[in-house]
């Protein structure tokens, strides 16, 4: 039995679908702070199965105790966490408490029950302002905000846990920029507030909910001057978790592994691909750089290929087509 924390969120829900389709038995724990219970119905519609669900907080030892005493948990896929960079700057205590205290509570109950396998959601944000692309797992880490710092600290905690007890098996998956949605158009990413990230913003310009995209700078040293990122289809990312689960089942250690495509695309390339996929125009204007942004960020994926036997399969056009299908469906409902 696998415990999936944060399993109703954007990446978690796509991973749960892939797991159910591979007949993995799982339990979801989510406090719905950034997701909706209806996602469980959507997972049911897609897979014809309804995973066990506990509504609760990873910081609550009682609910963790209840789960571990009721189920033989073999491994934890740990998505639960807060992820908005700007918000983390304004609410550092809330972020550190949720992400770090929450992870410590999960680790305590795992240790108590002898469950020593974890797949953890880290982020490319731990590479900080490193100018040398592609990013390799052995680069020095640095972070510029509490969200990033919480990921880096959790990575350190997990490496220490392994050092103290080499029976542990942990993967620290460093995601690059997940976008897109399940091909059913039923699950995807739909932030309630005005989005900070590129793809959700572009989607809302294409549906007409927002007027115009601000492209943050066109004077970077990149092919067209706009920022370059490694966008990865969320379903590819989800499948990476199944491979990571296989890996922790068979290897002890605490391994950081990048999950990206290894290719970078500029903001204007994304806009173009989205226009093609949606057959709508995406209005944009060039504005000043966003503080803290770097020119280029993409992954070296050799380690994921080698250790996990995992390769991203979907290209940018597919990512935009799937993102558009979901955005269109959601907008129709409003
Ligand atoms: P998300 O917000 O959609 O999903 C996180 C889920 O965790 C939500 O359903 C939320 O309700 C739940 N949650 C949060 N705090 C909780 C708590 N204390 N107890 C129980 N449940 C809690 O985010 P996502 O995009 O699916 O990201 C999943 C993980 O991957 C996060 O840890 C995030 O930091 C990390 N990550 C995301 C990205 C990205 O761009 N989406 C990039 C790198 C890393
Ligand atoms: C974001 C997160 C980062 C996380 C990463 C992967 C922020 C500030 N950083 O970074 O912590 O690890 O996602 O999920 O949220 N852009 C525009 N206009 C917009 C929005 C974005 O031009 O309205 C540009 C940005 O300048 C950047 C690119 O689009 O060049 C991608 O931006 P975004 O989606 O926010 O991702 P990251 O900056 O990579």
mmCIF file of C-alpha atoms and ligand atoms in Angstrom:
data_model
loop_
_atom_site.group_PDB
_atom_site.id
_atom_site.type_symbol
_atom_site.label_atom_id
_atom_site.label_comp_id
_atom_site.label_asym_id
_atom_site.label_seq_id
_atom_site.Cartn_x
_atom_site.Cartn_y
_atom_site.Cartn_z
ATOM 1 C CA UNK A 1 0.000 0.000 0.000
ATOM 2 C CA UNK A 2 1.375 3.420 -0.993
ATOM 3 C CA UNK A 3 0.490 6.602 0.888
ATOM 4 C CA UNK A 4 0.222 9.600 -1.457
ATOM 5 C CA UNK A 5 0.252 12.890 0.467
ATOM 6 C CA UNK A 6 -1.191 15.804 -1.513
ATOM 7 C CA UNK A 7 -2.694 13.292 -3.938
ATOM 8 C CA UNK A 8 -5.589 15.524 -4.985
ATOM 9 C CA UNK A 9 -3.305 18.340 -6.166
ATOM 10 C CA UNK A 10 -2.122 19.018 -9.698
ATOM 11 C CA UNK A 11 0.824 16.608 -9.936
ATOM 12 C CA UNK A 12 -0.529 14.232 -7.278
ATOM 13 C CA UNK A 13 -3.835 13.615 -9.072
ATOM 14 C CA UNK A 14 -2.098 12.789 -12.356
ATOM 15 C CA UNK A 15 0.244 10.437 -10.515
ATOM 16 C CA UNK A 16 -2.664 8.736 -8.748
ATOM 17 C CA UNK A 17 -4.337 8.096 -12.134
ATOM 18 C CA UNK A 18 -1.166 6.480 -13.501
ATOM 19 C CA UNK A 19 -0.782 4.420 -10.322
ATOM 20 C CA UNK A 20 -4.376 3.166 -10.354
ATOM 21 C CA UNK A 21 -3.950 2.214 -13.996
ATOM 22 C CA UNK A 22 -0.904 0.151 -13.003
ATOM 23 C CA UNK A 23 -2.942 -1.523 -10.216
ATOM 24 C CA UNK A 24 -0.961 0.079 -7.399
ATOM 25 C CA UNK A 25 -2.914 0.109 -4.137
ATOM 26 C CA UNK A 26 -2.895 3.545 -2.621
ATOM 27 C CA UNK A 27 -4.320 5.894 -0.041
ATOM 28 C CA UNK A 28 -4.523 9.654 -0.457
ATOM 29 C CA UNK A 29 -4.045 12.126 2.406
ATOM 30 C CA UNK A 30 -4.865 15.736 1.517
ATOM 31 C CA UNK A 31 -6.169 18.684 3.542
ATOM 32 C CA UNK A 32 -7.730 20.306 0.447
ATOM 33 C CA UNK A 33 -5.856 23.559 1.119
ATOM 34 C CA UNK A 34 -5.115 23.805 -2.609
ATOM 35 C CA UNK A 35 -7.402 21.211 -4.181
ATOM 36 C CA UNK A 36 -11.011 20.115 -4.297
ATOM 37 C CA UNK A 37 -12.762 16.939 -3.252
ATOM 38 C CA UNK A 38 -14.308 16.723 -6.753
ATOM 39 C CA UNK A 39 -10.872 15.685 -8.047
ATOM 40 C CA UNK A 40 -11.581 12.303 -6.437
ATOM 41 C CA UNK A 41 -14.687 11.970 -8.652
ATOM 42 C CA UNK A 42 -12.621 12.909 -11.682
ATOM 43 C CA UNK A 43 -10.044 10.241 -10.813
ATOM 44 C CA UNK A 44 -12.947 7.812 -10.525
ATOM 45 C CA UNK A 45 -14.339 8.864 -13.927
ATOM 46 C CA UNK A 46 -10.952 8.360 -15.585
ATOM 47 C CA UNK A 47 -9.945 5.085 -13.919
ATOM 48 C CA UNK A 48 -13.285 3.606 -12.785
ATOM 49 C CA UNK A 49 -11.722 3.184 -9.363
ATOM 50 C CA UNK A 50 -11.930 5.352 -6.244
ATOM 51 C CA UNK A 51 -8.792 5.313 -4.089
ATOM 52 C CA UNK A 52 -9.131 5.466 -0.299
ATOM 53 C CA UNK A 53 -9.101 9.090 0.815
ATOM 54 C CA UNK A 54 -8.354 10.695 4.175
ATOM 55 C CA UNK A 55 -9.044 14.399 4.517
ATOM 56 C CA UNK A 56 -6.445 15.725 6.913
ATOM 57 C CA UNK A 57 -3.182 17.492 7.483
ATOM 58 C CA UNK A 58 0.289 15.964 7.311
ATOM 59 C CA UNK A 59 1.116 17.962 10.441
ATOM 60 C CA UNK A 60 -1.547 16.047 12.396
ATOM 61 C CA UNK A 61 0.090 13.034 14.115
ATOM 62 C CA UNK A 62 -3.321 11.507 14.923
ATOM 63 C CA UNK A 63 -4.417 11.130 11.324
ATOM 64 C CA UNK A 64 -1.003 9.774 10.343
ATOM 65 C CA UNK A 65 -1.193 7.268 13.205
ATOM 66 C CA UNK A 66 -4.670 6.249 12.054
ATOM 67 C CA UNK A 67 -3.477 5.673 8.478
ATOM 68 C CA UNK A 68 -0.362 3.726 9.444
ATOM 69 C CA UNK A 69 -2.216 1.601 12.002
ATOM 70 C CA UNK A 70 -5.013 0.793 9.518
ATOM 71 C CA UNK A 71 -2.846 0.073 6.470
ATOM 72 C CA UNK A 72 0.507 -1.596 5.861
ATOM 73 C CA UNK A 73 2.171 1.396 4.196
ATOM 74 C CA UNK A 74 5.112 0.244 2.112
ATOM 75 C CA UNK A 75 6.206 3.658 0.774
ATOM 76 C CA UNK A 76 5.172 7.308 0.762
ATOM 77 C CA UNK A 77 4.965 9.558 -2.287
ATOM 78 C CA UNK A 78 5.138 12.939 -0.645
ATOM 79 C CA UNK A 79 3.594 15.772 -2.679
ATOM 80 C CA UNK A 80 1.838 17.694 0.114
ATOM 81 C CA UNK A 81 3.287 21.161 0.458
ATOM 82 C CA UNK A 82 2.717 24.804 -0.313
ATOM 83 C CA UNK A 83 4.319 26.054 -3.522
ATOM 84 C CA UNK A 84 3.670 29.730 -4.260
ATOM 85 C CA UNK A 85 6.999 31.562 -4.278
ATOM 86 C CA UNK A 86 5.601 35.076 -3.732
ATOM 87 C CA UNK A 87 3.303 33.960 -0.923
ATOM 88 C CA UNK A 88 6.208 32.195 0.788
ATOM 89 C CA UNK A 89 8.088 35.513 1.001
ATOM 90 C CA UNK A 90 5.144 37.108 2.822
ATOM 91 C CA UNK A 91 4.280 34.084 4.987
ATOM 92 C CA UNK A 92 7.568 32.331 5.816
ATOM 93 C CA UNK A 93 6.396 30.783 9.088
ATOM 94 C CA UNK A 94 3.331 29.294 7.429
ATOM 95 C CA UNK A 95 5.487 27.854 4.643
ATOM 96 C CA UNK A 96 8.209 26.425 6.857
ATOM 97 C CA UNK A 97 5.626 24.967 9.215
ATOM 98 C CA UNK A 98 3.555 23.368 6.488
ATOM 99 C CA UNK A 99 6.441 22.040 4.419
ATOM 100 C CA UNK A 100 9.078 21.208 7.029
ATOM 101 C CA UNK A 101 7.045 20.377 10.141
ATOM 102 C CA UNK A 102 4.692 18.433 7.877
ATOM 103 C CA UNK A 103 7.533 16.386 6.402
ATOM 104 C CA UNK A 104 8.992 15.719 9.869
ATOM 105 C CA UNK A 105 5.641 14.383 11.082
ATOM 106 C CA UNK A 106 5.442 12.070 8.074
ATOM 107 C CA UNK A 107 9.009 10.872 8.723
ATOM 108 C CA UNK A 108 8.279 10.225 12.416
ATOM 109 C CA UNK A 109 5.333 7.966 11.685
ATOM 110 C CA UNK A 110 7.256 6.206 8.897
ATOM 111 C CA UNK A 111 10.128 5.515 11.280
ATOM 112 C CA UNK A 112 7.749 4.253 13.965
ATOM 113 C CA UNK A 113 6.187 1.755 11.545
ATOM 114 C CA UNK A 114 9.451 0.770 9.831
ATOM 115 C CA UNK A 115 8.387 2.253 6.491
ATOM 116 C CA UNK A 116 11.634 3.478 4.914
ATOM 117 C CA UNK A 117 10.818 4.324 1.315
ATOM 118 C CA UNK A 118 9.943 7.801 0.114
ATOM 119 C CA UNK A 119 9.555 9.613 -3.207
ATOM 120 C CA UNK A 120 9.787 13.338 -2.461
ATOM 121 C CA UNK A 121 8.713 16.347 -4.558
ATOM 122 C CA UNK A 122 11.689 18.651 -4.743
ATOM 123 C CA UNK A 123 12.122 21.356 -7.354
ATOM 124 C CA UNK A 124 14.571 22.845 -9.839
ATOM 125 C CA UNK A 125 14.281 25.917 -7.638
ATOM 126 C CA UNK A 126 17.059 24.401 -5.453
ATOM 127 C CA UNK A 127 19.567 25.280 -8.212
ATOM 128 C CA UNK A 128 18.943 28.978 -7.450
ATOM 129 C CA UNK A 129 20.555 31.477 -9.801
ATOM 130 C CA UNK A 130 23.083 29.057 -11.243
ATOM 131 C CA UNK A 131 23.942 30.376 -14.712
ATOM 132 C CA UNK A 132 25.305 27.076 -16.087
ATOM 133 C CA UNK A 133 22.712 25.091 -17.993
ATOM 134 C CA UNK A 134 21.835 22.276 -18.215
ATOM 135 C CA UNK A 135 21.466 21.821 -14.444
ATOM 136 C CA UNK A 136 23.115 18.691 -13.112
ATOM 137 C CA UNK A 137 22.234 17.044 -9.822
ATOM 138 C CA UNK A 138 25.755 17.515 -8.430
ATOM 139 C CA UNK A 139 25.671 21.335 -8.715
ATOM 140 C CA UNK A 140 25.872 23.409 -5.542
ATOM 141 C CA UNK A 141 22.454 24.413 -4.294
ATOM 142 C CA UNK A 142 21.193 27.848 -3.344
ATOM 143 C CA UNK A 143 17.774 29.351 -2.881
ATOM 144 C CA UNK A 144 16.301 32.816 -2.918
ATOM 145 C CA UNK A 145 12.953 32.513 -1.111
ATOM 146 C CA UNK A 146 11.327 30.543 1.745
ATOM 147 C CA UNK A 147 9.585 28.136 -0.630
ATOM 148 C CA UNK A 148 12.872 27.170 -2.261
ATOM 149 C CA UNK A 149 14.642 27.104 1.093
ATOM 150 C CA UNK A 150 12.015 24.711 2.468
ATOM 151 C CA UNK A 151 12.704 22.287 -0.410
ATOM 152 C CA UNK A 152 16.444 22.534 0.101
ATOM 153 C CA UNK A 153 16.121 21.981 3.858
ATOM 154 C CA UNK A 154 13.885 18.953 3.341
ATOM 155 C CA UNK A 155 16.431 17.512 0.892
ATOM 156 C CA UNK A 156 19.090 17.932 3.610
ATOM 157 C CA UNK A 157 16.843 16.321 6.229
ATOM 158 C CA UNK A 158 16.174 13.341 3.966
ATOM 159 C CA UNK A 159 19.877 12.870 3.203
ATOM 160 C CA UNK A 160 20.565 12.930 6.970
ATOM 161 C CA UNK A 161 17.837 10.340 7.556
ATOM 162 C CA UNK A 162 19.533 8.038 5.070
ATOM 163 C CA UNK A 163 23.005 8.663 6.547
ATOM 164 C CA UNK A 164 21.721 7.695 9.999
ATOM 165 C CA UNK A 165 20.001 4.557 8.711
ATOM 166 C CA UNK A 166 21.170 3.212 5.339
ATOM 167 C CA UNK A 167 18.093 1.010 5.041
ATOM 168 C CA UNK A 168 16.163 4.087 3.913
ATOM 169 C CA UNK A 169 15.517 4.569 0.241
ATOM 170 C CA UNK A 170 14.582 8.044 -0.903
ATOM 171 C CA UNK A 171 14.384 9.842 -4.232
ATOM 172 C CA UNK A 172 14.457 13.630 -4.281
ATOM 173 C CA UNK A 173 12.744 14.389 -7.559
ATOM 174 C CA UNK A 174 13.661 17.841 -8.830
ATOM 175 C CA UNK A 175 10.829 18.867 -11.120
ATOM 176 C CA UNK A 176 11.393 21.449 -13.810
ATOM 177 C CA UNK A 177 8.234 23.211 -15.156
ATOM 178 C CA UNK A 178 5.227 20.881 -15.183
ATOM 179 C CA UNK A 179 2.442 21.956 -17.536
ATOM 180 C CA UNK A 180 -0.377 20.328 -19.505
ATOM 181 C CA UNK A 181 -3.201 18.134 -18.279
ATOM 182 C CA UNK A 182 -4.631 14.637 -18.535
ATOM 183 C CA UNK A 183 -5.871 13.849 -22.044
ATOM 184 C CA UNK A 184 -9.426 13.365 -20.714
ATOM 185 C CA UNK A 185 -9.544 17.117 -20.013
ATOM 186 C CA UNK A 186 -10.911 16.283 -16.542
ATOM 187 C CA UNK A 187 -7.923 17.085 -14.337
ATOM 188 C CA UNK A 188 -5.328 19.821 -14.704
ATOM 189 C CA UNK A 189 -4.160 23.026 -13.070
ATOM 190 C CA UNK A 190 -6.674 25.794 -12.546
ATOM 191 C CA UNK A 191 -5.536 28.348 -9.968
ATOM 192 C CA UNK A 192 -8.315 30.441 -8.414
ATOM 193 C CA UNK A 193 -6.251 33.604 -8.213
ATOM 194 C CA UNK A 194 -4.516 35.414 -11.047
ATOM 195 C CA UNK A 195 -1.791 32.946 -12.014
ATOM 196 C CA UNK A 196 1.888 33.706 -11.437
ATOM 197 C CA UNK A 197 3.156 30.982 -13.710
ATOM 198 C CA UNK A 198 3.300 31.222 -17.464
ATOM 199 C CA UNK A 199 1.050 28.415 -18.675
ATOM 200 C CA UNK A 200 -1.995 29.027 -16.490
ATOM 201 C CA UNK A 201 -1.744 32.711 -17.448
ATOM 202 C CA UNK A 202 -1.522 31.974 -21.163
ATOM 203 C CA UNK A 203 -4.533 29.641 -20.846
ATOM 204 C CA UNK A 204 -6.611 32.397 -19.272
ATOM 205 C CA UNK A 205 -5.660 34.855 -22.022
ATOM 206 C CA UNK A 206 -6.667 32.270 -24.637
ATOM 207 C CA UNK A 207 -10.074 31.684 -22.987
ATOM 208 C CA UNK A 208 -10.605 35.456 -22.688
ATOM 209 C CA UNK A 209 -10.603 35.494 -18.857
ATOM 210 C CA UNK A 210 -7.517 37.732 -18.897
ATOM 211 C CA UNK A 211 -6.681 40.388 -21.496
ATOM 212 C CA UNK A 212 -3.003 40.257 -22.130
ATOM 213 C CA UNK A 213 0.100 38.338 -21.112
ATOM 214 C CA UNK A 214 3.039 40.373 -19.826
ATOM 215 C CA UNK A 215 6.237 38.825 -21.163
ATOM 216 C CA UNK A 216 8.787 39.526 -18.464
ATOM 217 C CA UNK A 217 11.766 40.800 -20.441
ATOM 218 C CA UNK A 218 13.066 40.276 -23.974
ATOM 219 C CA UNK A 219 16.689 41.204 -23.322
ATOM 220 C CA UNK A 220 18.012 37.918 -21.923
ATOM 221 C CA UNK A 221 20.844 36.126 -23.692
ATOM 222 C CA UNK A 222 18.508 33.552 -25.228
ATOM 223 C CA UNK A 223 17.411 32.761 -28.773
ATOM 224 C CA UNK A 224 14.746 35.497 -28.844
ATOM 225 C CA UNK A 225 15.582 37.397 -25.642
ATOM 226 C CA UNK A 226 12.760 35.881 -23.549
ATOM 227 C CA UNK A 227 13.259 33.447 -20.653
ATOM 228 C CA UNK A 228 13.906 29.776 -21.428
ATOM 229 C CA UNK A 229 12.496 26.936 -19.283
ATOM 230 C CA UNK A 230 12.242 23.157 -19.398
ATOM 231 C CA UNK A 231 8.476 22.549 -19.655
ATOM 232 C CA UNK A 232 7.460 18.978 -18.980
ATOM 233 C CA UNK A 233 4.092 17.313 -19.516
ATOM 234 C CA UNK A 234 2.505 16.537 -16.142
ATOM 235 C CA UNK A 235 1.684 12.988 -17.315
ATOM 236 C CA UNK A 236 5.349 12.362 -18.152
ATOM 237 C CA UNK A 237 6.193 13.698 -14.709
ATOM 238 C CA UNK A 238 3.566 11.444 -13.112
ATOM 239 C CA UNK A 239 5.054 8.405 -14.869
ATOM 240 C CA UNK A 240 8.462 9.406 -13.508
ATOM 241 C CA UNK A 241 7.001 8.782 -10.032
ATOM 242 C CA UNK A 242 6.114 5.201 -10.890
ATOM 243 C CA UNK A 243 9.680 4.680 -12.050
ATOM 244 C CA UNK A 244 10.964 6.317 -8.856
ATOM 245 C CA UNK A 245 8.731 4.003 -6.831
ATOM 246 C CA UNK A 246 10.312 1.002 -8.579
ATOM 247 C CA UNK A 247 13.686 2.498 -7.830
ATOM 248 C CA UNK A 248 13.106 2.952 -4.084
ATOM 249 C CA UNK A 249 11.689 -0.560 -3.910
ATOM 250 C CA UNK A 250 14.986 -1.909 -5.208
ATOM 251 C CA UNK A 251 17.724 0.466 -4.077
ATOM 252 C CA UNK A 252 18.647 2.065 -0.768
ATOM 253 C CA UNK A 253 20.040 5.614 -0.857
ATOM 254 C CA UNK A 254 19.002 9.247 -1.051
ATOM 255 C CA UNK A 255 19.234 10.252 -4.704
ATOM 256 C CA UNK A 256 18.437 13.642 -6.195
ATOM 257 C CA UNK A 257 17.092 13.161 -9.724
ATOM 258 C CA UNK A 258 16.020 15.814 -12.234
ATOM 259 C CA UNK A 259 12.703 15.304 -13.992
ATOM 260 C CA UNK A 260 12.599 17.456 -17.102
ATOM 261 C CA UNK A 261 12.771 16.949 -20.852
ATOM 262 C CA UNK A 262 16.277 18.357 -21.222
ATOM 263 C CA UNK A 263 14.950 20.913 -23.759
ATOM 264 C CA UNK A 264 14.400 24.595 -23.139
ATOM 265 C CA UNK A 265 11.687 26.731 -24.755
ATOM 266 C CA UNK A 266 11.353 30.491 -24.655
ATOM 267 C CA UNK A 267 8.246 32.373 -23.534
ATOM 268 C CA UNK A 268 7.526 33.362 -27.141
ATOM 269 C CA UNK A 269 7.906 29.778 -28.354
ATOM 270 C CA UNK A 270 5.370 28.709 -25.737
ATOM 271 C CA UNK A 271 2.956 31.460 -26.803
ATOM 272 C CA UNK A 272 3.260 30.359 -30.420
ATOM 273 C CA UNK A 273 2.710 26.672 -29.616
ATOM 274 C CA UNK A 274 -0.320 27.571 -27.479
ATOM 275 C CA UNK A 275 -1.829 29.689 -30.255
ATOM 276 C CA UNK A 276 -1.441 26.779 -32.656
ATOM 277 C CA UNK A 277 -2.979 24.298 -30.215
ATOM 278 C CA UNK A 278 -5.927 26.507 -29.276
ATOM 279 C CA UNK A 279 -6.454 28.167 -32.651
ATOM 280 C CA UNK A 280 -6.820 31.416 -30.695
ATOM 281 C CA UNK A 281 -4.539 34.394 -30.501
ATOM 282 C CA UNK A 282 -2.732 35.119 -27.242
ATOM 283 C CA UNK A 283 -2.246 38.878 -26.780
ATOM 284 C CA UNK A 284 1.012 39.788 -25.188
ATOM 285 C CA UNK A 285 3.209 42.772 -24.474
ATOM 286 C CA UNK A 286 6.843 42.927 -23.471
ATOM 287 C CA UNK A 287 7.403 44.353 -19.992
ATOM 288 C CA UNK A 288 10.398 44.548 -17.661
ATOM 289 C CA UNK A 289 12.094 41.486 -16.202
ATOM 290 C CA UNK A 290 10.515 39.826 -13.160
ATOM 291 C CA UNK A 291 12.884 40.197 -10.176
ATOM 292 C CA UNK A 292 14.614 36.933 -9.337
ATOM 293 C CA UNK A 293 14.128 35.356 -12.793
ATOM 294 C CA UNK A 294 17.040 33.750 -14.596
ATOM 295 C CA UNK A 295 17.605 33.617 -18.354
ATOM 296 C CA UNK A 296 17.646 29.849 -18.877
ATOM 297 C CA UNK A 297 16.790 26.813 -16.821
ATOM 298 C CA UNK A 298 16.741 23.283 -18.187
ATOM 299 C CA UNK A 299 17.663 19.867 -16.937
ATOM 300 C CA UNK A 300 20.419 17.410 -17.560
ATOM 301 C CA UNK A 301 18.299 14.250 -17.698
ATOM 302 C CA UNK A 302 21.074 11.683 -17.964
ATOM 303 C CA UNK A 303 20.623 10.525 -14.355
ATOM 304 C CA UNK A 304 16.870 10.007 -14.703
ATOM 305 C CA UNK A 305 17.445 8.097 -17.953
ATOM 306 C CA UNK A 306 20.105 5.938 -16.355
ATOM 307 C CA UNK A 307 18.732 5.275 -12.851
ATOM 308 C CA UNK A 308 15.020 5.294 -13.546
ATOM 309 C CA UNK A 309 14.968 4.237 -17.198
ATOM 310 C CA UNK A 310 12.638 7.190 -17.687
ATOM 311 C CA UNK A 311 12.376 9.598 -20.607
ATOM 312 C CA UNK A 312 9.828 12.340 -21.162
ATOM 313 C CA UNK A 313 7.707 11.464 -24.162
ATOM 314 C CA UNK A 314 5.457 14.437 -24.925
ATOM 315 C CA UNK A 315 6.538 17.552 -26.826
ATOM 316 C CA UNK A 316 5.558 21.167 -26.341
ATOM 317 C CA UNK A 317 2.700 20.964 -28.875
ATOM 318 C CA UNK A 318 1.133 18.051 -26.988
ATOM 319 C CA UNK A 319 1.564 19.885 -23.677
ATOM 320 C CA UNK A 320 -0.240 22.932 -25.087
ATOM 321 C CA UNK A 321 -3.027 20.868 -26.699
ATOM 322 C CA UNK A 322 -3.754 19.100 -23.420
ATOM 323 C CA UNK A 323 -3.497 22.306 -21.385
ATOM 324 C CA UNK A 324 -5.938 23.964 -23.779
ATOM 325 C CA UNK A 325 -8.486 21.107 -23.658
ATOM 326 C CA UNK A 326 -8.609 21.349 -19.867
ATOM 327 C CA UNK A 327 -8.693 25.177 -19.812
ATOM 328 C CA UNK A 328 -11.494 25.238 -22.378
ATOM 329 C CA UNK A 329 -13.593 22.715 -20.404
ATOM 330 C CA UNK A 330 -13.112 24.574 -17.121
ATOM 331 C CA UNK A 331 -14.001 27.903 -18.690
ATOM 332 C CA UNK A 332 -17.186 26.462 -20.239
ATOM 333 C CA UNK A 333 -18.365 25.511 -16.731
ATOM 334 C CA UNK A 334 -17.983 29.090 -15.384
HETATM 335 P P1 LIG B 1 -0.722 21.458 -5.562
HETATM 336 O O1 LIG B 1 -0.868 22.627 -4.638
HETATM 337 O O2 LIG B 1 -1.641 21.345 -6.711
HETATM 338 O O3 LIG B 1 -0.778 20.098 -4.723
HETATM 339 C C1 LIG B 1 -0.354 19.999 -3.384
HETATM 340 C C2 LIG B 1 -1.456 19.264 -2.619
HETATM 341 O O4 LIG B 1 -1.049 19.122 -1.259
HETATM 342 C C3 LIG B 1 -2.786 20.032 -2.613
HETATM 343 O O5 LIG B 1 -3.837 19.152 -2.950
HETATM 344 C C4 LIG B 1 -2.915 20.533 -1.159
HETATM 345 O O6 LIG B 1 -4.269 20.610 -0.761
HETATM 346 C C5 LIG B 1 -2.121 19.482 -0.405
HETATM 347 N N1 LIG B 1 -1.511 19.969 0.848
HETATM 348 C C6 LIG B 1 -0.760 21.083 1.040
HETATM 349 N N2 LIG B 1 -0.397 21.165 2.329
HETATM 350 C C7 LIG B 1 -0.907 20.077 2.959
HETATM 351 C C8 LIG B 1 -0.866 19.617 4.300
HETATM 352 N N3 LIG B 1 -0.245 20.299 5.258
HETATM 353 N N4 LIG B 1 -1.502 18.459 4.608
HETATM 354 C C9 LIG B 1 -2.151 17.765 3.639
HETATM 355 N N5 LIG B 1 -2.231 18.161 2.370
HETATM 356 C C10 LIG B 1 -1.612 19.310 2.027
HETATM 357 O O7 LIG B 1 0.802 21.456 -6.059
HETATM 358 P P2 LIG B 1 1.486 20.582 -7.181
HETATM 359 O O8 LIG B 1 1.814 21.496 -8.315
HETATM 360 O O9 LIG B 1 0.723 19.349 -7.428
HETATM 361 O O10 LIG B 1 2.855 20.266 -6.449
HETATM 362 C C11 LIG B 1 3.056 19.068 -5.708
HETATM 363 C C12 LIG B 1 4.422 19.141 -5.030
HETATM 364 O O11 LIG B 1 5.417 19.332 -6.027
HETATM 365 C C13 LIG B 1 4.571 20.294 -4.041
HETATM 366 O O12 LIG B 1 5.339 19.834 -2.952
HETATM 367 C C14 LIG B 1 5.328 21.334 -4.832
HETATM 368 O O13 LIG B 1 6.091 22.173 -4.014
HETATM 369 C C15 LIG B 1 6.210 20.467 -5.710
HETATM 370 N N6 LIG B 1 6.611 21.130 -6.957
HETATM 371 C C16 LIG B 1 5.675 21.659 -7.795
HETATM 372 C C17 LIG B 1 6.075 22.300 -8.964
HETATM 373 C C18 LIG B 1 5.075 22.929 -9.910
HETATM 374 O O14 LIG B 1 5.463 23.745 -10.744
HETATM 375 N N7 LIG B 1 3.803 22.578 -9.854
HETATM 376 C C19 LIG B 1 7.432 22.409 -9.285
HETATM 377 C C20 LIG B 1 8.363 21.848 -8.422
HETATM 378 C C21 LIG B 1 7.945 21.203 -7.250
HETATM 379 C C1 LIG B 2 8.429 28.938 -11.187
HETATM 380 C C2 LIG B 2 8.710 29.139 -9.720
HETATM 381 C C3 LIG B 2 9.825 28.219 -9.298
HETATM 382 C C4 LIG B 2 9.496 26.764 -9.635
HETATM 383 C C5 LIG B 2 9.248 26.675 -11.139
HETATM 384 C C6 LIG B 2 8.882 25.288 -11.572
HETATM 385 C C7 LIG B 2 8.086 31.479 -9.397
HETATM 386 C C8 LIG B 2 8.577 32.884 -9.199
HETATM 387 N N1 LIG B 2 9.057 30.528 -9.527
HETATM 388 O O1 LIG B 2 9.526 29.471 -11.879
HETATM 389 O O2 LIG B 2 10.045 28.297 -7.903
HETATM 390 O O3 LIG B 2 10.562 25.918 -9.284
HETATM 391 O O4 LIG B 2 8.184 27.585 -11.476
HETATM 392 O O5 LIG B 2 7.576 25.021 -11.288
HETATM 393 O O6 LIG B 2 6.896 31.206 -9.380
HETATM 394 N N2 LIG B 2 6.672 34.588 -17.531
HETATM 395 C C9 LIG B 2 6.194 35.662 -18.245
HETATM 396 N N3 LIG B 2 4.967 36.157 -17.925
HETATM 397 C C10 LIG B 2 4.181 35.622 -16.935
HETATM 398 C C11 LIG B 2 4.660 34.506 -16.210
HETATM 399 C C12 LIG B 2 5.917 34.019 -16.538
HETATM 400 O O7 LIG B 2 6.861 36.167 -19.144
HETATM 401 O O8 LIG B 2 3.067 36.146 -16.682
HETATM 402 C C13 LIG B 2 7.973 34.009 -17.891
HETATM 403 C C14 LIG B 2 9.006 34.018 -16.768
HETATM 404 O O9 LIG B 2 9.745 35.206 -16.776
HETATM 405 C C15 LIG B 2 9.839 32.778 -17.119
HETATM 406 C C16 LIG B 2 8.839 31.820 -17.779
HETATM 407 O O10 LIG B 2 7.754 32.653 -18.211
HETATM 408 O O11 LIG B 2 10.825 33.108 -18.063
HETATM 409 C C17 LIG B 2 8.292 30.754 -16.846
HETATM 410 O O12 LIG B 2 7.790 31.366 -15.659
HETATM 411 P P1 LIG B 2 7.036 30.523 -14.527
HETATM 412 O O13 LIG B 2 5.960 29.708 -15.137
HETATM 413 O O14 LIG B 2 6.654 31.476 -13.441
HETATM 414 O O15 LIG B 2 8.136 29.485 -14.020
HETATM 415 P P2 LIG B 2 9.594 29.748 -13.416
HETATM 416 O O16 LIG B 2 10.006 31.153 -13.541
HETATM 417 O O17 LIG B 2 10.488 28.747 -14.024
#
